[in-house]
CSV table of C-alpha atoms in Angstrom, one decimal:
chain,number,residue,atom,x,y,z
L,1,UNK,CA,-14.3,-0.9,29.0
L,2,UNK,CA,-12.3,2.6,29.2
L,3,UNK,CA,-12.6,3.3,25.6
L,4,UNK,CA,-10.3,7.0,25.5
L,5,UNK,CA,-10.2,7.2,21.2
L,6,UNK,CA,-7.4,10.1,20.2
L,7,UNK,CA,-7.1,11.1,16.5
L,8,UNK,CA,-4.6,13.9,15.7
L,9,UNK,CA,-5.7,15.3,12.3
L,10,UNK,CA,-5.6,18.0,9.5
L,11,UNK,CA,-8.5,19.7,8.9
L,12,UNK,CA,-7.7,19.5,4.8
L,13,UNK,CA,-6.1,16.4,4.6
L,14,UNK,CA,-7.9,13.4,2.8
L,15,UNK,CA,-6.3,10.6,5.1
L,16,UNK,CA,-7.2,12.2,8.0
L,17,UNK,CA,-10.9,13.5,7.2
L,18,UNK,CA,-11.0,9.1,6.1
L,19,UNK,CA,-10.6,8.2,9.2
L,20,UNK,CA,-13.0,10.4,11.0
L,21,UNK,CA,-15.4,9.4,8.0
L,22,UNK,CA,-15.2,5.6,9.6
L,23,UNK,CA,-15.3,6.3,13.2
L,24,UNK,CA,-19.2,8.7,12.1
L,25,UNK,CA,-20.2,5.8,10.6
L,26,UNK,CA,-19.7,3.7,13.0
L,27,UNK,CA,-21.3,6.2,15.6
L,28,UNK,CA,-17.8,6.1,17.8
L,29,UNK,CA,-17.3,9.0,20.1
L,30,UNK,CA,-13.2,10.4,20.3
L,31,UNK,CA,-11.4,13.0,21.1
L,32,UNK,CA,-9.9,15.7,18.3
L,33,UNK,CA,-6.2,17.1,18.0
L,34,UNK,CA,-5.5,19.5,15.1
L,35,UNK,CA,-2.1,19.2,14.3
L,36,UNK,CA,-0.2,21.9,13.0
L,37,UNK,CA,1.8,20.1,10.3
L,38,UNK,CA,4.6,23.0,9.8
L,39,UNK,CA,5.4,23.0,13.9
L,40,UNK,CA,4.8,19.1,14.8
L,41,UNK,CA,3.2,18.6,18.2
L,42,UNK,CA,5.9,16.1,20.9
L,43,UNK,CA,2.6,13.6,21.0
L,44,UNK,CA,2.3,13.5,17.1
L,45,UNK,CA,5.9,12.6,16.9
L,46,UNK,CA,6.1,10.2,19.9
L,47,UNK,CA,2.7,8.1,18.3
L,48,UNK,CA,4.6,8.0,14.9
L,49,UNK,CA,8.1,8.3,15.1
L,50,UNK,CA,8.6,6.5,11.7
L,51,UNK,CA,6.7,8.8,8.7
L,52,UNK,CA,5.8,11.6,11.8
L,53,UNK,CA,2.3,12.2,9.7
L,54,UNK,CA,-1.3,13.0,10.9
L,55,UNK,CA,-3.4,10.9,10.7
L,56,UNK,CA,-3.0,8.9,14.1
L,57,UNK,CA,-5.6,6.8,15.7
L,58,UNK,CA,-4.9,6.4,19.2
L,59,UNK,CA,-7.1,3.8,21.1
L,60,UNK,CA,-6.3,3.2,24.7
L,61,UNK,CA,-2.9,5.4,24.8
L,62,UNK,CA,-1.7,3.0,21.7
L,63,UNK,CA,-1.3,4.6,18.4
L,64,UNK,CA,-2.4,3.4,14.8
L,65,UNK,CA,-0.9,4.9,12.2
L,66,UNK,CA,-1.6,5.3,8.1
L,67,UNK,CA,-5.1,5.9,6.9
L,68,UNK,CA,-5.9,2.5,5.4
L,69,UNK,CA,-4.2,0.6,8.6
L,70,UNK,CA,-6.6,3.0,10.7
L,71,UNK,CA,-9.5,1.9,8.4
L,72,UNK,CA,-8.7,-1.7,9.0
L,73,UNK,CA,-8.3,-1.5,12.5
L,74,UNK,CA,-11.3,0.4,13.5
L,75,UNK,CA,-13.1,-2.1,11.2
L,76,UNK,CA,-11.7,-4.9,13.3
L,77,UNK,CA,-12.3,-3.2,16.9
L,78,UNK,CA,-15.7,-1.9,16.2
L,79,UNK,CA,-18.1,-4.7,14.3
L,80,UNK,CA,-21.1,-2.2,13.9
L,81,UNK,CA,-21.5,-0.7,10.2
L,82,UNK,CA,-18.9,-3.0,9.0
L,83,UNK,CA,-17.1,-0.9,5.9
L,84,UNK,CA,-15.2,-4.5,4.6
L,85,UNK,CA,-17.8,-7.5,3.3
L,86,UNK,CA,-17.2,-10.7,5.4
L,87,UNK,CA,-16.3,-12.9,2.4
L,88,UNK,CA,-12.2,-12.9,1.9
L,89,UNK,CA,-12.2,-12.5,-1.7
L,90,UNK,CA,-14.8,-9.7,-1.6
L,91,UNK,CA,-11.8,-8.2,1.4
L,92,UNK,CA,-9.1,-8.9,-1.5
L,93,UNK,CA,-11.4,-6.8,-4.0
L,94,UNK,CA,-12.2,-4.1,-1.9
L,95,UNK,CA,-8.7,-3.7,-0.4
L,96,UNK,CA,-7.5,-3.7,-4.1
L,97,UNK,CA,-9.5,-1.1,-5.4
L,98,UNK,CA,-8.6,1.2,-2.0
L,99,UNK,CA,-5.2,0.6,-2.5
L,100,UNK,CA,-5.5,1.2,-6.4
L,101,UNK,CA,-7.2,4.8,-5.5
L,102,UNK,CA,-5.0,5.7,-2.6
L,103,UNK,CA,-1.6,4.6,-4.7
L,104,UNK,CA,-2.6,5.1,-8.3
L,105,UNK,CA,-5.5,7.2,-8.9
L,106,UNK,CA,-4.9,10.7,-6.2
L,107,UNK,CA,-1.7,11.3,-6.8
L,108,UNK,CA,-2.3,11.0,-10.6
L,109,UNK,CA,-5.0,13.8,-10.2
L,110,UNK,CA,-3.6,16.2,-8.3
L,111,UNK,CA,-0.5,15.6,-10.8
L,112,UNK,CA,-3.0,16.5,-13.5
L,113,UNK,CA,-4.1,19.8,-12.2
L,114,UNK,CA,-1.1,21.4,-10.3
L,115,UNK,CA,2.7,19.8,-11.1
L,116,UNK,CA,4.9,20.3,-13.7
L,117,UNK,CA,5.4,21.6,-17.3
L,118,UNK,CA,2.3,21.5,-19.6
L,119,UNK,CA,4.2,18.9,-21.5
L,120,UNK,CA,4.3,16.8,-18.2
L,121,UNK,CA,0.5,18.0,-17.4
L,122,UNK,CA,-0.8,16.4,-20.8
L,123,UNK,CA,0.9,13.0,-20.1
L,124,UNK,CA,-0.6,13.5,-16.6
L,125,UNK,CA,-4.1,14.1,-17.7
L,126,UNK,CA,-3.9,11.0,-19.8
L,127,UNK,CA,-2.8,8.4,-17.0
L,128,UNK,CA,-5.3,9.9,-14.8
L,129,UNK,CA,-8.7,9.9,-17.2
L,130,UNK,CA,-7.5,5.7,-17.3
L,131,UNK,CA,-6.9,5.6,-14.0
L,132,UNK,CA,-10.7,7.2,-13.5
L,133,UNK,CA,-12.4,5.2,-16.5
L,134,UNK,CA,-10.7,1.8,-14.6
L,135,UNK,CA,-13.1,3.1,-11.0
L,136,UNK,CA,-16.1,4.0,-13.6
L,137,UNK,CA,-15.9,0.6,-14.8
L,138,UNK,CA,-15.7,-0.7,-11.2
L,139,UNK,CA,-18.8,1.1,-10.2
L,140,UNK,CA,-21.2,-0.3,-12.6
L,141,UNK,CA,-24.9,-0.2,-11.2
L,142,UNK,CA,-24.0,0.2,-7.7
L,143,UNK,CA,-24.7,3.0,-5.6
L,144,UNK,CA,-21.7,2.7,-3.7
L,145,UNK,CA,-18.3,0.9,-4.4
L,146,UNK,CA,-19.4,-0.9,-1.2
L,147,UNK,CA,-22.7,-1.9,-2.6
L,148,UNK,CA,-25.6,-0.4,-0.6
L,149,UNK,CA,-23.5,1.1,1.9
L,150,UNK,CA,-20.6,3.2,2.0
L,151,UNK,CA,-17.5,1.0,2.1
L,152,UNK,CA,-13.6,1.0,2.5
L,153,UNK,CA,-13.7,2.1,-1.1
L,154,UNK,CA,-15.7,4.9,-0.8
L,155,UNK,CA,-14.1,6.4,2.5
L,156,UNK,CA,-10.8,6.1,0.6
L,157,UNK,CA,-11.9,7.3,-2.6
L,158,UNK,CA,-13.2,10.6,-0.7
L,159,UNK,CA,-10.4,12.1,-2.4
L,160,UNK,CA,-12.1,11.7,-5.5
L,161,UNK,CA,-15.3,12.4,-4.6
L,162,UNK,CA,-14.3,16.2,-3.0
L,163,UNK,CA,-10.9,17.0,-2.9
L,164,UNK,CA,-10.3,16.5,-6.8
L,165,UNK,CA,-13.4,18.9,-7.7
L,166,UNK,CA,-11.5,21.7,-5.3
L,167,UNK,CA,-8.1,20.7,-7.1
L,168,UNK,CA,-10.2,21.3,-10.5
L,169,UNK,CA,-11.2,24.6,-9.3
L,170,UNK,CA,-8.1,26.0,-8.3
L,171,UNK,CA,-6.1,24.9,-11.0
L,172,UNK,CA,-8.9,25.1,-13.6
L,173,UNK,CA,-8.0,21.9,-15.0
L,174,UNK,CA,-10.9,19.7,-15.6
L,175,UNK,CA,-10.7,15.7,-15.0
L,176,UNK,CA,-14.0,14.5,-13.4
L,177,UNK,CA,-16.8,15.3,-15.3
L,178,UNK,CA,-20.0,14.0,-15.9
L,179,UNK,CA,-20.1,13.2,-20.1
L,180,UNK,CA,-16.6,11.0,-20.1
L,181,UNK,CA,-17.3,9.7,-15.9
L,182,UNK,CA,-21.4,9.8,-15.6
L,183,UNK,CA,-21.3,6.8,-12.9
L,184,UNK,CA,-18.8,8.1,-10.6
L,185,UNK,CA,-20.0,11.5,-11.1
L,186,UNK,CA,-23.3,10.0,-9.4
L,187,UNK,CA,-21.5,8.3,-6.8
L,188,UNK,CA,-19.3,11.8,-5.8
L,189,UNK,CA,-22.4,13.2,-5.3
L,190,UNK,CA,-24.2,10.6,-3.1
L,191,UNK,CA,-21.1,9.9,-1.5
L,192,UNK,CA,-21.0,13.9,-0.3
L,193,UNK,CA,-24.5,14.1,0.5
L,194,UNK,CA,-24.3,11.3,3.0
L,195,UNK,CA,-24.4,12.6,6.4
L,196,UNK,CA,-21.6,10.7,7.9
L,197,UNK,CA,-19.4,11.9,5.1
L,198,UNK,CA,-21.2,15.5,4.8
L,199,UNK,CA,-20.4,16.2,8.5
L,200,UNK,CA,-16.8,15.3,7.7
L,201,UNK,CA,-16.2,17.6,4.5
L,202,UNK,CA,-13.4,20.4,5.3
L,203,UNK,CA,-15.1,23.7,4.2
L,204,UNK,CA,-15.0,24.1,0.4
L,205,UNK,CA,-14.2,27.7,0.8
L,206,UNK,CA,-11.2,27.2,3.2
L,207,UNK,CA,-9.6,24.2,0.7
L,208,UNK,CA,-9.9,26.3,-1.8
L,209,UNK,CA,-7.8,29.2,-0.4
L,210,UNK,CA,-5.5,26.9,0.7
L,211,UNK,CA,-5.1,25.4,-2.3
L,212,UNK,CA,-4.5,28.3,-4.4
L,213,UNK,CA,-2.1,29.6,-2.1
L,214,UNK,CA,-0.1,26.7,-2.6
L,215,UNK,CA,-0.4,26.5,-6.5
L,216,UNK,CA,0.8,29.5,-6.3
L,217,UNK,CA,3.6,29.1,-4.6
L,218,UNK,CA,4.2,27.2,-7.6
L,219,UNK,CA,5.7,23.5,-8.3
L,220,UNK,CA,4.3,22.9,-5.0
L,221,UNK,CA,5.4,19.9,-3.3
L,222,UNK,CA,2.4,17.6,-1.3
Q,1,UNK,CA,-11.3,-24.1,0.8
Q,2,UNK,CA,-9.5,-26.5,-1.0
Q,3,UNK,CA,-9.7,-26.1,-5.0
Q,4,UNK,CA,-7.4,-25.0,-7.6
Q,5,UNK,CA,-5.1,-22.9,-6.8
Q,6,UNK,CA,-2.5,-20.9,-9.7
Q,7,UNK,CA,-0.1,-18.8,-9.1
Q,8,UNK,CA,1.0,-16.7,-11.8
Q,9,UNK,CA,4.9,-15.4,-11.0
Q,10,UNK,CA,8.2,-14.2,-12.2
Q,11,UNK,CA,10.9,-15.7,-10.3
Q,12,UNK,CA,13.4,-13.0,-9.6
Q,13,UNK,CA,10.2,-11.3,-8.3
Q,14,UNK,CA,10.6,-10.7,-3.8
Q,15,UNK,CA,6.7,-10.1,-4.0
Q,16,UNK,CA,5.8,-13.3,-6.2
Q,17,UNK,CA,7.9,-14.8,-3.3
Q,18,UNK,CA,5.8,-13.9,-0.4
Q,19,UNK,CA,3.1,-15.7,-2.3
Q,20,UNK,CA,5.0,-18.6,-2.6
Q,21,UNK,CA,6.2,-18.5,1.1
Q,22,UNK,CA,2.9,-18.0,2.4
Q,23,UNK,CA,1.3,-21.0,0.0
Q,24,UNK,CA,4.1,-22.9,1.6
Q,25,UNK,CA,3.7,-22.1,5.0
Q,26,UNK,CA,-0.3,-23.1,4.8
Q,27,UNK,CA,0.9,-26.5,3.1
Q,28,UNK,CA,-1.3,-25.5,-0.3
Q,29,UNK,CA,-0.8,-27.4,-3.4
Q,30,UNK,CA,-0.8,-25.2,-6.3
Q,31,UNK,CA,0.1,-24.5,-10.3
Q,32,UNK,CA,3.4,-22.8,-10.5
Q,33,UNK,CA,3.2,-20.7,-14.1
Q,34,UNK,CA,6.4,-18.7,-14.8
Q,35,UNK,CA,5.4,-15.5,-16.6
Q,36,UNK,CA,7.8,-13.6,-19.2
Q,37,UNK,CA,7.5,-9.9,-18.1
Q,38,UNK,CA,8.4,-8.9,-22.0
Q,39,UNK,CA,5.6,-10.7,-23.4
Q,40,UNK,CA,3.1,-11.3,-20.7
Q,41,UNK,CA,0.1,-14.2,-21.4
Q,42,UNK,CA,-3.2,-14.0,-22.1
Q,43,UNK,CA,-4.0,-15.5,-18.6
Q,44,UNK,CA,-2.0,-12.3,-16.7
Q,45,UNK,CA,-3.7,-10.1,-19.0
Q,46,UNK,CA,-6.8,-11.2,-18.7
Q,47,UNK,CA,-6.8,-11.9,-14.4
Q,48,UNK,CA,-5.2,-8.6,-13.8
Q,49,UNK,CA,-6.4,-6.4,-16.4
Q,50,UNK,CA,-6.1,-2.7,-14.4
Q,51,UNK,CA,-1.8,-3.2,-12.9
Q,52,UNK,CA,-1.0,-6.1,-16.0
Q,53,UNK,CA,1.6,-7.5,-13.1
Q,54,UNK,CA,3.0,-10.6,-10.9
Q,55,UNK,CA,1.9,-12.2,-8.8
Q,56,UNK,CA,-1.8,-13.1,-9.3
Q,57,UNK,CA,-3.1,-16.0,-7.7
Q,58,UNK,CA,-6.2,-17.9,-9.0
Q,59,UNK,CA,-8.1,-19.4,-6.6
Q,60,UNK,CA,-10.8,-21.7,-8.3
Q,61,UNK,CA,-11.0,-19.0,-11.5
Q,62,UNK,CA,-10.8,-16.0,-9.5
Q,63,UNK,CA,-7.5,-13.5,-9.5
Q,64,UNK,CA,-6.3,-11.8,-6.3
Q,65,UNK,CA,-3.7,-9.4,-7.0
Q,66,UNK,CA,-1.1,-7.7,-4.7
Q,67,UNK,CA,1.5,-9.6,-3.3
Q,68,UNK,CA,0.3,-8.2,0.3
Q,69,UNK,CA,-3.7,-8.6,-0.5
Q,70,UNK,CA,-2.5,-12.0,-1.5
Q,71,UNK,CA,-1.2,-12.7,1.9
Q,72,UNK,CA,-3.5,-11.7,3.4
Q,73,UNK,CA,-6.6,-13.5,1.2
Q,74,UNK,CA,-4.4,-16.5,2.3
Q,75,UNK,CA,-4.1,-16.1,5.6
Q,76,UNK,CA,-8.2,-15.5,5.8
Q,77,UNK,CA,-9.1,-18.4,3.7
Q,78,UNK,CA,-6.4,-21.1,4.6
Q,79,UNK,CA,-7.0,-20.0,9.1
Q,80,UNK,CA,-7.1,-23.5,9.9
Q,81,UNK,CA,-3.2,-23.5,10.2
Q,82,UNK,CA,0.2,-21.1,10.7
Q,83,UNK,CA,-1.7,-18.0,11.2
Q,84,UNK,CA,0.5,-15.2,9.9
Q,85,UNK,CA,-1.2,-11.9,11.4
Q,86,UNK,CA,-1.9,-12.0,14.6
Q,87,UNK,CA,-5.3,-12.2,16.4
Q,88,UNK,CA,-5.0,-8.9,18.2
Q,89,UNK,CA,-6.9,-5.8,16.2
Q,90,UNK,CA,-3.7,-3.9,17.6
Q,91,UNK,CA,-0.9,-6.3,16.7
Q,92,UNK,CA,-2.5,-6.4,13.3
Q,93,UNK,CA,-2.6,-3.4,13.0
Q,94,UNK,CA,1.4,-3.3,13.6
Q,95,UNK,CA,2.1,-6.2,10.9
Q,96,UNK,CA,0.0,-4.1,8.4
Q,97,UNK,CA,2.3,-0.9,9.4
Q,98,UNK,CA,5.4,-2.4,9.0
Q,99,UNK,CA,4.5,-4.5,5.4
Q,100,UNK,CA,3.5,-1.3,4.5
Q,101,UNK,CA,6.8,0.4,5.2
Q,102,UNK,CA,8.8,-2.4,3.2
Q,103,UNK,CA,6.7,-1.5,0.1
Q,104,UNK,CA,6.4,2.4,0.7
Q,105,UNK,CA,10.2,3.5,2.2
Q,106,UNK,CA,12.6,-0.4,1.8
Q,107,UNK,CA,11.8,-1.3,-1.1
Q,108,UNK,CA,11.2,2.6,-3.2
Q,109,UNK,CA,14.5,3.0,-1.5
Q,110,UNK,CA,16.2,-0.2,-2.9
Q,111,UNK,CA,15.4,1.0,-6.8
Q,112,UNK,CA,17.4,4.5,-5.9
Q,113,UNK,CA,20.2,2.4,-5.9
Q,114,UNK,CA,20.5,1.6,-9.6
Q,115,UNK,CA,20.4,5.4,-10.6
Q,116,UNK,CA,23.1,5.9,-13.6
Q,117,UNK,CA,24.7,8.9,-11.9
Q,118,UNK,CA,27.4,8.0,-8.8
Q,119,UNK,CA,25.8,10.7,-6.3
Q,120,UNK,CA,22.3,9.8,-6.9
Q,121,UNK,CA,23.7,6.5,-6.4
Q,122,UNK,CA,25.5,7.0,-2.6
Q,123,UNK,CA,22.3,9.5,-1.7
Q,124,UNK,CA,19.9,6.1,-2.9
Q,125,UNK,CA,23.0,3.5,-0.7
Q,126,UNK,CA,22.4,5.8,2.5
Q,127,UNK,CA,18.4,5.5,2.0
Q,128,UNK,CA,18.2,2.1,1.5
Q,129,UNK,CA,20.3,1.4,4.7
Q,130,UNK,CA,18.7,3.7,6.9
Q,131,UNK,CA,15.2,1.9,5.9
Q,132,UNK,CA,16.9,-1.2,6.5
Q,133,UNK,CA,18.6,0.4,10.3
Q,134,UNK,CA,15.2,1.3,10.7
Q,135,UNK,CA,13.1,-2.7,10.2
Q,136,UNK,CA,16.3,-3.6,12.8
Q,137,UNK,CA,15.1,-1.4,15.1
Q,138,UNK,CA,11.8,-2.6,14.9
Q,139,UNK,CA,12.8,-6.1,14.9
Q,140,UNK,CA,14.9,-5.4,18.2
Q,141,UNK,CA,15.9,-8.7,19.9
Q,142,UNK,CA,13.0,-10.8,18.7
Q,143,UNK,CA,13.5,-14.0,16.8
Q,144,UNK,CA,11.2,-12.6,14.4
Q,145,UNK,CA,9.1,-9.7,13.5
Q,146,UNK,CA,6.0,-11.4,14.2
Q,147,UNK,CA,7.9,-12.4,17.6
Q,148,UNK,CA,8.1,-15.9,18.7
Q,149,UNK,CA,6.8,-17.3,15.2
Q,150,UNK,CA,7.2,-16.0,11.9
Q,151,UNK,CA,4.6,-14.0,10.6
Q,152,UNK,CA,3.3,-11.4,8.3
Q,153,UNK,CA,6.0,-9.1,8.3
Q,154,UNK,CA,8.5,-11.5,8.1
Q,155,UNK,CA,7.0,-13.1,5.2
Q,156,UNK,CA,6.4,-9.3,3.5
Q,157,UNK,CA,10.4,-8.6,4.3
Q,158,UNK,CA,12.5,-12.0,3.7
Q,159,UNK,CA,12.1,-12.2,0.3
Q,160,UNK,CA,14.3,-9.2,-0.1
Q,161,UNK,CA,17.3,-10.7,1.4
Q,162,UNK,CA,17.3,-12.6,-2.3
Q,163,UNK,CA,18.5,-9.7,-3.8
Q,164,UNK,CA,21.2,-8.7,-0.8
Q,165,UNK,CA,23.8,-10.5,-2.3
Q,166,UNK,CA,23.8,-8.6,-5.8
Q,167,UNK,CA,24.2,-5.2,-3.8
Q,168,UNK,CA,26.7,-6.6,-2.1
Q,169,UNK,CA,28.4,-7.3,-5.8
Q,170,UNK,CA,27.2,-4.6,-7.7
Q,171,UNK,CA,27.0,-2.1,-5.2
Q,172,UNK,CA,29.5,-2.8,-2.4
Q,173,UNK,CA,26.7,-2.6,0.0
Q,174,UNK,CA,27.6,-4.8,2.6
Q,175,UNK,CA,24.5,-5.2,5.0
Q,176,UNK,CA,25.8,-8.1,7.2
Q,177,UNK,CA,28.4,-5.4,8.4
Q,178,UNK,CA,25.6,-2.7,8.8
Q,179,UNK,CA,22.7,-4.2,9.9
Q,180,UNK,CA,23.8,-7.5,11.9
Q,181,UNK,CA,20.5,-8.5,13.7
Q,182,UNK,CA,18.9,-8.3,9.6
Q,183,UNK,CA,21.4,-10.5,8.5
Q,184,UNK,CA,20.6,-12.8,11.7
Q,185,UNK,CA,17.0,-12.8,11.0
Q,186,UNK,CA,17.2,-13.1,7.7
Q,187,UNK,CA,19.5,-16.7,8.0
Q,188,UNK,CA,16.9,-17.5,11.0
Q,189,UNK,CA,14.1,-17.3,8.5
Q,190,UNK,CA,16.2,-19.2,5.8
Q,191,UNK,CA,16.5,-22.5,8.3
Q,192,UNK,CA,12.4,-22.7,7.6
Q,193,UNK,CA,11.7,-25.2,5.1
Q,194,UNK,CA,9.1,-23.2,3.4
Q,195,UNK,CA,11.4,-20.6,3.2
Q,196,UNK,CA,14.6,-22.2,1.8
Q,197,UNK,CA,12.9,-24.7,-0.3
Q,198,UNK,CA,11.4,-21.0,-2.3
Q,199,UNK,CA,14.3,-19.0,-2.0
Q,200,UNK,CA,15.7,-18.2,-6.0
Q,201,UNK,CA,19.6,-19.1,-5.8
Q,202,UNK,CA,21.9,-16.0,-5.5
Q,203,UNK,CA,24.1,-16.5,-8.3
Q,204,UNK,CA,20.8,-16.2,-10.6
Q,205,UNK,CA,19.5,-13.3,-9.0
Q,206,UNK,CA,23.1,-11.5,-9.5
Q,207,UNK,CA,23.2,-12.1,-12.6
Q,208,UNK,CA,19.4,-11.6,-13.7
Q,209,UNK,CA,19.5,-7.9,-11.5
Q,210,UNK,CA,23.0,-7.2,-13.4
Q,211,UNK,CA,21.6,-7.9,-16.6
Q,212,UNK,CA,18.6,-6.1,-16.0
Q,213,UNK,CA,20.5,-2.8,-14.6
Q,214,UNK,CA,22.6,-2.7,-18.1
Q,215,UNK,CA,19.3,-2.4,-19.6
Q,216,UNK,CA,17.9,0.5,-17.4
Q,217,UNK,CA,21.4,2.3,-17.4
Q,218,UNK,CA,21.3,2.3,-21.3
Q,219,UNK,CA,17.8,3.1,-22.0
């Protein structure tokens, strides 16, 4: 079977690094474009005319777009490692708690550390130590969200488990630690220290920089 | 598979009516329980403790929340009949995009429209049609979105063609003019049984979203 597997990427974006997380895991082999996002490539907006965003999967010169859709598929196309449980309510779980982190928990986060007046940043702060006691409840004893293994949960909730420690840093607001959040403090760290995440980690240093320059740009948009 | 199945709805609500579309179209019996948003039950509270929102379904004492998830957990459970995603990794993949883009950019755009100040208001019109310009291209010259039958997307979009008739009202958004092959689609899908026989009258969903929007606008 030709298999020709295409992702165009960002080197610091969490949806991206997600899917390249999945594709480790699964041990597939593809093909990597780094987008520049501020001078859009013709192939990034040919595969996704409609939201024109890295990442994009494309499998056989046909493209897959959004981070979660791209989790699903390659889930679907390649049964090794499987990152969803076989049971459909267990599916229903998991794909609620992705969607709760990708939807609810991020944006709250970043919100906290970077956006708005302090009044604004308070409120923020708030909404997002809920949002993170909610996934600490959800973790009980498990090692992973997906059990034993790293799951969809996990690969989406890598923006937890590194990019909201680098938001932390550069903004010196502090959301995730360990004496309110010990259990998904524990899971951050096993989650990084895995080697098909590991691998796929942007360079602390570089996210950093990046981010800092953009905070302090100010009221900086995503 | 079989067992007892409650759904827990509001129904004004386009994503409680996916649920019931779906339940429909797989020919499940279920318990219908109307919720009051303004003083939600100890059931809603108790099955969906983290969003406290409509729909939930309760299959044999366990909640599924989302109205999409809930499709979906349908579709996987009930697969003995009226398949609503397709079989192909790829053309699932698809449905999931486009759902997606009725949740993320149709219906985010729809709420624009009730914004109290009249250029916020034309700037949210515009959006919302161009979302809507954009799910007619999509749709192109198929009978459906999910092509010869109707599917996933078409169960995640039609139950916003409920509240069409209120913008047209309220809003003078006339979307039979400016999106003709949605309007087509949209009475297609409303000759289906399972459709029609769910669909909340338009006179009650005018006045429920007009009621509703003197609310927000005074707040």
């Amino acid at each position: 079977m030709d298999e020709e597997v295409l992702l165009l990427g960002s080197w610091g974006s969490p949806f991206s690094r997600r899917v390249e997380m999945a594709l480790k895991l699964k041990g597939i082999e593809y093909r990597y474009i780094e987008e520049d996002l501020t001078n859009k490539s013709p192939s990034l907006l040919k595969y996704n005319p409609v939201h024109k965003k890295v990442p994009v999967l494309v499998h056989n010169g046909k493209p897959v777009v959004e981070s979660l859709v791209i989790l699903e598929y390659i889930d679907e196309t390649w049964k090794d490692h499987p990152i969803l449980p076989k049971d459909p309510y267990e599916r229903a779980h998991a794909r609620f708690w992705a969607k709760f982190i990708d939807e609810k928990s991020s944006i709250a986060g970043f919100k906290a550390c970077c956006w708005g007046e302090e009044k604004e940043r308070e409120k923020a702060k708030e909404e997002a130590f809920e949002k993170l006691q909610f996934l600490e409840n959800e973790l009980k004893e498990k090692r992973f969200f997906g059990g034993e293994n790293i799951g969809l949960v996990d690969i989406t909730g890598n923006i937890i488990g590194y990019w909201l420690g680098v938001f932390e840093e550069a903004s010196g607001v502090k959301l995730l630690t360990r004496e309110k959040f010990p259990k998904l403090c524990n899971w951050a760290d096993e989650f990084v220290s895995a080697s098909a995440i590991k691998e796929n980690l942007p360079p602390r240093d570089k996210l950093l920089a990046t981010l800092r320059r953009r905070l302090g740009g100010a009221n900086a948009s995503k | 598979m079989a067992g007892e199945v409650v759904l827990l709805n509001f129904w004004p609500s386009t994503f409680g009516l996916r649920v019931r579309i779906a339940l429909a179209e797989k020919g499940i019996k279920y318990e219908y329980k109307e919720e009051d948003l303004s003083n939600k039950s100890p059931l809603l509270l108790e099955m969906n403790p983290i969003i406290k929102q409509i729909p939930v379904l309760i299959h044999n004492g366990k909640p599924v929340c989302e109205s999409l998830l809930i499709v979906q957990y349908i579709d996987e459970v009930w697969n003995d009949k009226s398949p609503l995603l397709p079989s192909d990794p790829c053309q699932r993949a698809q449905a999931r995009f486009w759902a997606d883009f009725v949740d993320k950019k149709v219906y985010v755009a729809s709420r624009k429209v009730w914004r109290p100040k009249r250029e916020e208001q034309e700037e949210g019109k515009k959006e919302f049609l161009e979302t809507l310009k954009t799910m007619e291209g999509e749709l192109g010259d198929k009978p459906y979105f999910g092509g010869e039958t109707f599917g996933y997307v078409d169960v995640s979009f039609i139950p916003f063609y409920s509240w069409f008739h209120a913008y047209k009202v309220l809003d003078n958004i006339n979307i039979e003019a400016e999106c003709p092959k949605i309007d087509a689609w949209a009475k297609r899908c409303l000759q289906k049984e399972t459709v029609a026989k769910n669909f909340p009258d338009k006179k009650k969903v005018y006045e429920f979203v007009a009621q509703t929007r003197k609310k927000y606008v005074s707040a």
